[in-house]
Amino acid sequence: EANITRPKGYTVSFHCNPDMEKHHFGMTHPMKPWRLTLSKSLIYSYGMSFAMDNYISRAATYEELADFHSTDYLDFLGTVLPEPVPRDLENQNPDLKFNLGGSDCPLFEGLYDYCSMSAGGALDAARKICSEQSDIAIAWGGGLHHAKKAEASGFCYINDIVISILQLLRFHPRVLYIDIDVHHGDGVEEAFFSTDRVMTVSFHKYDPNNFFPGTGALDDNGPKSEHNSGAHHAVNVPLQDGITDEQYDMLFNTIIGRIVEKFRPSAIALQCGADSLAGDRLGRFNLQVQGHGACVEFCKRMNLPLILFGGGGYTPRNVARAWTYETSIAIGCQDKINPILPQHTPWRDQFRQDTLFPTLEQILGEPRLNKNPPKRLQDIVQHVTEQLRFVQA
Ligand code: VJV
Ligand code: CA
Ligand code: ZN
């Protein structure tokens, strides 16, 4: 592809580790690290690497992981071996240590390396932002928002986002965390529950009994005590199946616009989970590549240091579409790239499933029935607006 040039006046950095992508959660497990390889090959095929600073990230050290995680948990994570759990027992085993070894968070070969590489990329991104060598830092291998201090959860073992935000807080007074993965960003919310230096905002499908992890109701907004500085600093936007680009972007722009005005963050961390796209194997929304990418565009327009993390995304060719489009937004070349996928994308076969001439921004999957009435969306905006009255920069 021709003509992709470095952006004028700012720097984009791209952080990845090809060794991370070789790991397997198991044949039929929905989380497929090779979606990162697919995404990168599309990004490179468009020639975008010439417009960014490209870094092969190192693995995070034990000490860096211990910034957030308990040493008990890390020690166990570093020594467990992939012992096959009998198929019929795996879901009813009541005492999985640290929630490790079940079907959501299986033990696999090289697990500790995989986790420390994901965190290493996210941490390198934060360090480049702190040293002002980068204005938009991209870490598609990060975004594992469910991991807790001493527990694995929902395909996540190490919370690279928390570790990365802790690094930002060494230089930045206030960080805004935004999460557009279809699941609630519970691990990040919990980690910063008691501080007013991080505001967390998650948009997600909410159905406490039928959709993971079941938390993130509209009125779960931080500690209930007014004496706790974290009060009102968790924003939750619970949504139902089938939400469209137009509805999502209205909510995103209104809510994030007001939060930036009130909270005045000095940096933004955006988790770009691609399971909120239409046609996702686990997701339920109707977002298209444009609607998902519009969130990245909106954050970029805030003109603040920005980290883009990956996250969920279980239909690999659509994950690659979204993260490629969002990389182009970071660079500012989204209007210059050819929507017909490059002929020489090594993985072009993956996209043959769609049409003979697959494109970057085509309609993804059968639309789901939209269960988000306009009235409910207005109520959400109103609740968040009232919540923000209690927030001071
Ligand atoms: O819903 C759950 C938990 C259960 C127990 C485990 N069974 C398999 C499913 C129900 C209650 N877990 C969710 C976790 C979603 C994690 C999302 C992660 C992210 O995108 O937010 C960030 C990276 C869930 N939904 C679907 C599955 N688990 C699932 C797991 C499998 C599977 C099929 C579906 C694990 C193994 C295999 N198939 C072979
Ligand atoms: Ca979310
Ligand atoms: Zn998810």
XYZ file of C-alpha atoms and ligand atoms in Angstrom:
434
model
C 0.000 0.000 0.000
C 1.240 3.447 -0.882
C 1.440 6.694 0.933
C 1.063 5.841 4.609
C 3.235 8.522 6.209
C 4.082 9.388 9.796
C 1.496 11.622 11.446
C 2.440 15.302 11.726
C 2.943 16.721 15.199
C 2.584 13.563 17.263
C 3.994 10.055 17.637
C 2.280 6.668 17.612
C 4.073 3.692 19.171
C 3.172 0.047 18.549
C 4.076 -2.555 21.177
C 3.934 -6.271 20.485
C 5.668 -9.523 21.233
C 5.419 -12.201 18.528
C 6.206 -14.935 21.071
C 2.963 -14.200 22.896
C 0.886 -15.170 19.882
C 2.180 -18.743 19.757
C 0.355 -19.797 22.913
C -2.796 -21.898 22.913
C -5.611 -22.026 25.460
C -6.782 -25.282 23.855
C -8.244 -26.278 20.491
C -11.811 -25.080 20.982
C -11.274 -22.395 23.616
C -12.690 -19.091 22.284
C -9.570 -17.054 23.204
C -7.117 -17.385 20.302
C -3.808 -15.529 20.735
C -3.122 -15.942 16.978
C -5.781 -13.284 16.310
C -2.908 -10.925 17.239
C -0.816 -12.358 14.398
C -3.752 -11.954 12.028
C -4.263 -8.339 13.132
C -0.597 -7.484 12.797
C -0.259 -9.009 9.360
C -3.179 -6.879 8.164
C -1.724 -3.745 9.815
C 1.661 -4.423 8.216
C 0.130 -5.249 4.829
C -1.342 -1.754 4.772
C 2.137 -0.350 5.400
C 1.180 1.236 8.711
C 4.383 0.211 10.480
C 6.187 2.953 8.514
C 4.063 5.542 10.302
C 4.735 4.304 13.853
C 7.595 3.568 16.237
C 7.545 -0.234 16.461
C 8.770 -1.966 19.594
C 9.143 -5.643 20.402
C 8.150 -5.498 24.048
C 9.966 -7.388 26.779
C 8.207 -9.663 29.217
C 7.254 -7.918 32.466
C 9.385 -8.950 35.460
C 8.043 -10.633 38.592
C 8.515 -7.341 40.494
C 6.507 -5.442 37.878
C 3.660 -7.967 38.077
C 3.822 -7.737 41.890
C 2.935 -4.028 41.635
C -0.637 -5.282 41.518
C -0.711 -9.046 42.040
C -0.081 -10.898 45.295
C 3.167 -12.851 45.483
C 1.251 -15.984 46.569
C -0.672 -15.877 43.325
C 2.368 -15.076 41.167
C 4.420 -17.856 42.773
C 1.666 -20.352 42.037
C 1.171 -19.052 38.497
C 4.907 -19.417 37.898
C 5.061 -23.035 38.997
C 1.783 -24.716 37.987
C 2.061 -27.215 35.202
C -0.630 -27.927 32.664
C -2.144 -30.954 34.324
C -5.041 -32.090 32.198
C -8.267 -31.837 34.196
C -10.649 -34.747 33.540
C -13.195 -33.451 31.000
C -16.325 -34.240 32.973
C -14.972 -32.875 36.252
C -13.597 -29.532 35.134
C -16.740 -27.483 35.607
C -17.698 -28.862 38.974
C -14.271 -28.853 40.626
C -15.074 -26.620 43.613
C -11.565 -25.818 44.807
C -9.535 -24.576 41.885
C -6.633 -22.705 43.423
C -6.811 -19.004 42.426
C -9.504 -20.027 39.913
C -6.806 -21.598 37.748
C -7.276 -24.737 35.680
C -10.998 -24.619 34.913
C -12.334 -24.237 31.390
C -12.317 -20.406 31.343
C -8.754 -20.093 32.686
C -7.020 -23.333 31.709
C -3.417 -24.126 32.492
C -1.371 -24.369 29.319
C 2.242 -24.673 28.239
C 4.071 -21.370 28.738
C 1.189 -19.724 30.638
C 3.459 -17.568 32.810
C 5.423 -16.361 29.767
C 2.220 -15.527 27.913
C 0.986 -13.453 30.871
C 4.238 -11.600 31.435
C 4.498 -10.782 27.711
C 0.985 -9.349 27.650
C 1.809 -7.193 30.692
C 5.226 -6.259 29.269
C 3.653 -4.719 26.153
C 1.104 -2.768 28.180
C 3.784 -1.532 30.573
C 6.125 -0.482 27.758
C 3.221 1.472 26.266
C 2.666 3.291 29.578
C 6.384 4.042 29.931
C 6.541 5.599 26.446
C 3.543 7.768 27.378
C 5.166 8.812 30.680
C 8.450 9.754 28.994
C 6.467 11.654 26.330
C 8.192 9.676 23.596
C 4.758 8.558 22.453
C 1.381 10.308 22.267
C -0.698 7.273 21.300
C 0.697 3.906 22.420
C -0.877 0.713 21.077
C -0.737 -2.638 22.932
C -3.195 -5.018 21.227
C -1.786 -7.914 23.300
C -3.051 -6.297 26.509
C -6.520 -5.484 27.774
C -7.075 -8.477 30.059
C -9.475 -6.636 32.346
C -10.948 -9.436 34.520
C -7.789 -10.559 36.381
C -7.809 -9.819 40.115
C -5.016 -9.252 42.640
C -4.954 -12.952 43.569
C -7.292 -14.634 41.077
C -7.612 -15.497 37.417
C -11.003 -14.802 35.834
C -12.635 -14.865 32.399
C -9.608 -15.827 30.235
C -7.471 -13.246 32.163
C -4.614 -14.163 34.513
C -2.597 -10.950 34.846
C -4.224 -7.541 34.745
C -1.870 -5.716 32.385
C -4.214 -2.683 32.357
C -3.970 -2.153 36.120
C -0.184 -2.526 36.007
C -0.015 -0.052 33.134
C -2.296 2.519 34.834
C -0.212 2.240 38.038
C 2.754 3.285 35.889
C 0.784 6.240 34.414
C -0.100 7.371 37.955
C 3.597 7.912 38.711
C 3.508 10.861 36.265
C -0.165 11.690 35.768
C -2.476 13.094 38.447
C -5.670 11.629 36.950
C -6.242 8.773 34.505
C -9.503 8.017 32.712
C -10.035 4.297 31.980
C -12.623 3.443 29.305
C -13.663 -0.126 28.446
C -15.648 -0.945 25.280
C -15.265 -4.741 25.546
C -18.743 -6.359 25.632
C -17.938 -7.633 29.149
C -17.791 -5.508 32.321
C -14.269 -4.309 33.181
C -14.597 -5.608 36.738
C -10.916 -6.223 37.556
C -9.851 -2.670 36.671
C -12.870 -1.156 38.432
C -12.109 -3.125 41.589
C -8.388 -2.281 41.588
C -9.093 1.475 41.549
C -12.335 1.402 43.520
C -10.968 3.449 46.421
C -9.142 6.221 44.609
C -10.296 9.429 42.962
C -7.210 9.495 40.725
C -8.652 6.914 38.309
C -12.156 7.085 36.919
C -13.271 3.800 35.350
C -16.022 3.643 32.718
C -17.279 0.370 31.255
C -19.851 -0.127 28.513
C -21.074 -3.743 28.551
C -23.883 -6.195 28.137
C -25.523 -6.516 31.537
C -27.613 -9.473 32.576
C -26.585 -10.474 36.088
C -27.737 -14.083 35.805
C -26.904 -14.922 32.223
C -23.903 -12.924 31.112
C -20.364 -12.873 32.495
C -19.278 -11.481 34.933
C -22.698 -10.246 36.116
C -21.426 -7.015 37.741
C -21.570 -3.414 36.460
C -25.106 -2.187 37.197
C -25.917 1.456 36.437
C -25.877 2.406 40.123
C -22.668 0.587 41.061
C -20.530 3.722 41.162
C -17.821 3.133 43.742
C -17.695 2.896 47.524
C -20.980 3.935 49.102
C -19.258 5.963 51.840
C -18.800 9.643 50.997
C -15.610 9.533 53.088
C -13.989 7.206 50.593
C -12.325 9.227 47.844
C -13.298 6.619 45.242
C -17.010 7.355 45.681
C -18.698 8.181 42.317
C -15.538 7.319 40.352
C -16.859 4.113 38.766
C -19.211 4.655 35.828
C -21.205 1.722 34.439
C -23.192 1.671 31.216
C -25.242 -1.556 31.202
C -26.615 -2.426 27.760
C -28.736 -5.124 26.126
C -28.359 -7.232 22.970
C -28.257 -5.665 19.547
C -27.102 -2.094 20.278
C -26.265 -0.201 17.063
C -23.419 2.127 16.046
C -25.686 5.194 16.251
C -26.933 4.421 19.769
C -23.509 3.426 21.074
C -21.772 6.489 19.670
C -24.454 8.794 21.096
C -23.910 7.243 24.540
C -20.125 7.183 24.233
C -19.747 10.774 23.034
C -22.215 12.217 25.532
C -20.892 10.293 28.528
C -17.164 10.501 27.781
C -17.514 14.153 26.719
C -19.058 15.058 30.075
C -16.565 12.971 32.051
C -13.555 14.607 30.391
C -15.086 18.019 31.127
C -15.670 17.231 34.814
C -12.840 14.838 35.760
C -10.161 16.507 33.579
C -7.916 13.446 33.131
C -4.309 13.973 32.066
C -4.208 10.618 30.235
C -6.699 8.116 28.804
C -6.441 4.310 28.800
C -8.911 2.745 26.337
C -9.607 -0.996 26.324
C -10.772 -1.836 22.782
C -12.199 -5.334 23.295
C -13.499 -6.392 19.862
C -16.164 -8.770 21.211
C -18.591 -5.824 21.138
C -18.608 -6.162 17.325
C -21.514 -7.736 15.447
C -20.947 -11.394 14.595
C -18.705 -12.070 17.600
C -18.745 -15.652 18.871
C -19.384 -14.545 22.486
C -20.703 -10.980 22.097
C -24.269 -9.771 21.553
C -23.981 -6.282 20.072
C -24.442 -4.984 16.508
C -21.434 -2.668 16.380
C -19.667 -2.327 13.046
C -15.988 -1.557 12.568
C -16.915 2.130 12.062
C -18.950 2.379 15.273
C -16.277 0.650 17.365
C -13.579 2.808 15.769
C -15.598 5.984 16.388
C -14.866 5.506 20.114
C -11.131 5.552 19.378
C -11.575 8.642 17.183
C -13.483 10.433 19.917
C -10.769 9.702 22.489
C -8.057 10.817 20.086
C -9.856 14.142 19.596
C -9.523 14.815 23.339
C -5.838 15.480 22.582
C -4.562 13.697 25.679
C -1.890 10.984 25.917
C -3.687 7.784 24.968
C -3.032 4.052 25.372
C -5.029 1.594 23.262
C -5.304 -1.916 24.689
C -6.803 -4.995 23.046
C -9.054 -7.312 25.064
C -11.804 -9.719 24.031
C -12.677 -10.600 20.434
C -13.648 -14.117 19.373
C -14.223 -13.893 15.629
C -10.559 -13.436 14.654
C -11.068 -11.909 11.183
C -13.324 -9.215 12.664
C -10.868 -8.566 15.504
C -8.190 -7.981 12.859
C -10.512 -5.641 10.932
C -11.300 -3.524 14.001
C -7.767 -3.271 15.376
C -6.382 -2.504 11.907
C -8.954 0.239 11.387
C -8.229 1.603 14.887
C -4.480 1.602 14.234
C -5.203 3.660 11.098
C -7.259 6.099 13.202
C -4.337 6.472 15.637
C -2.046 7.296 12.718
C -4.716 9.446 11.076
C -4.663 7.598 7.741
C -8.173 6.065 7.939
C -9.358 8.023 4.901
C -6.305 7.068 2.840
C -6.373 3.281 3.120
C -8.076 1.056 0.576
C -11.064 -0.713 2.145
C -10.481 -3.739 -0.143
C -8.088 -5.900 1.874
C -4.542 -5.963 0.456
C -3.931 -8.869 -1.976
C -0.750 -9.818 -0.179
C -2.197 -10.253 3.319
C -0.674 -13.626 4.196
C -3.893 -14.671 5.912
C -6.290 -13.603 3.178
C -7.993 -17.026 3.323
C -9.388 -16.125 6.733
C -11.415 -13.397 5.092
C -12.673 -15.506 2.153
C -15.486 -16.617 4.430
C -17.063 -13.189 3.963
C -16.965 -12.416 0.238
C -14.655 -12.894 -2.716
C -13.325 -9.344 -2.256
C -13.317 -8.940 1.500
C -13.184 -5.389 2.806
C -12.066 -3.785 6.035
C -15.413 -2.205 6.906
C -18.061 -4.608 5.720
C -21.210 -5.551 7.598
C -20.158 -8.136 10.165
C -22.488 -11.065 10.793
C -26.280 -11.276 11.061
C -27.694 -8.308 12.972
C -29.159 -9.195 16.371
C -32.544 -7.953 17.533
C -32.032 -4.565 19.219
C -33.258 -4.705 22.820
C -32.168 -1.190 23.806
C -35.180 1.160 23.857
C -34.283 4.875 23.360
C -35.925 5.722 26.697
C -33.526 3.433 28.578
C -30.517 5.063 26.903
C -31.808 8.492 27.972
C -32.144 7.228 31.558
C -28.540 6.015 31.481
C -27.285 9.410 30.274
C -29.314 11.108 32.987
C -27.997 8.840 35.741
C -24.384 9.409 34.702
C -24.949 13.173 34.440
C -26.309 13.239 37.995
C -23.443 11.062 39.222
C -20.922 13.502 37.745
C -22.277 16.326 39.900
C -20.337 14.691 42.743
C -17.077 14.544 40.801
C -14.434 17.250 41.090
C -11.201 17.494 39.154
O -19.664 -17.388 31.675
C -18.596 -17.775 32.132
C -18.508 -18.752 33.304
C -19.043 -20.062 33.143
C -18.262 -21.259 33.643
C -17.378 -21.840 32.515
N -18.194 -22.220 31.338
C -17.364 -22.757 30.262
C -18.922 -21.031 30.819
C -19.832 -20.450 31.917
C -19.661 -19.143 34.096
N -17.435 -17.358 31.611
C -17.362 -16.482 30.463
C -16.034 -15.740 30.478
C -15.960 -14.681 29.439
C -14.609 -14.001 29.464
C -14.524 -12.810 28.552
C -13.133 -12.211 28.542
C -13.056 -10.810 27.972
O -13.468 -10.812 26.622
O -13.873 -9.902 28.633
C -11.628 -10.241 28.064
C -10.582 -11.003 27.382
C -17.501 -17.305 29.245
N -18.309 -16.993 28.217
C -18.134 -17.958 27.278
C -17.221 -18.868 27.779
N -16.851 -18.440 29.002
C -16.723 -20.076 27.124
C -15.594 -20.700 27.631
C -15.096 -21.845 27.015
C -15.736 -22.374 25.877
C -16.890 -21.733 25.399
C -17.373 -20.583 26.020
C -13.949 -22.496 27.495
C -13.494 -23.626 26.845
C -14.152 -24.081 25.714
N -15.251 -23.474 25.261
C -13.648 -25.306 24.999
Ca -16.778 -3.161 28.854
Zn -15.017 -9.515 26.598
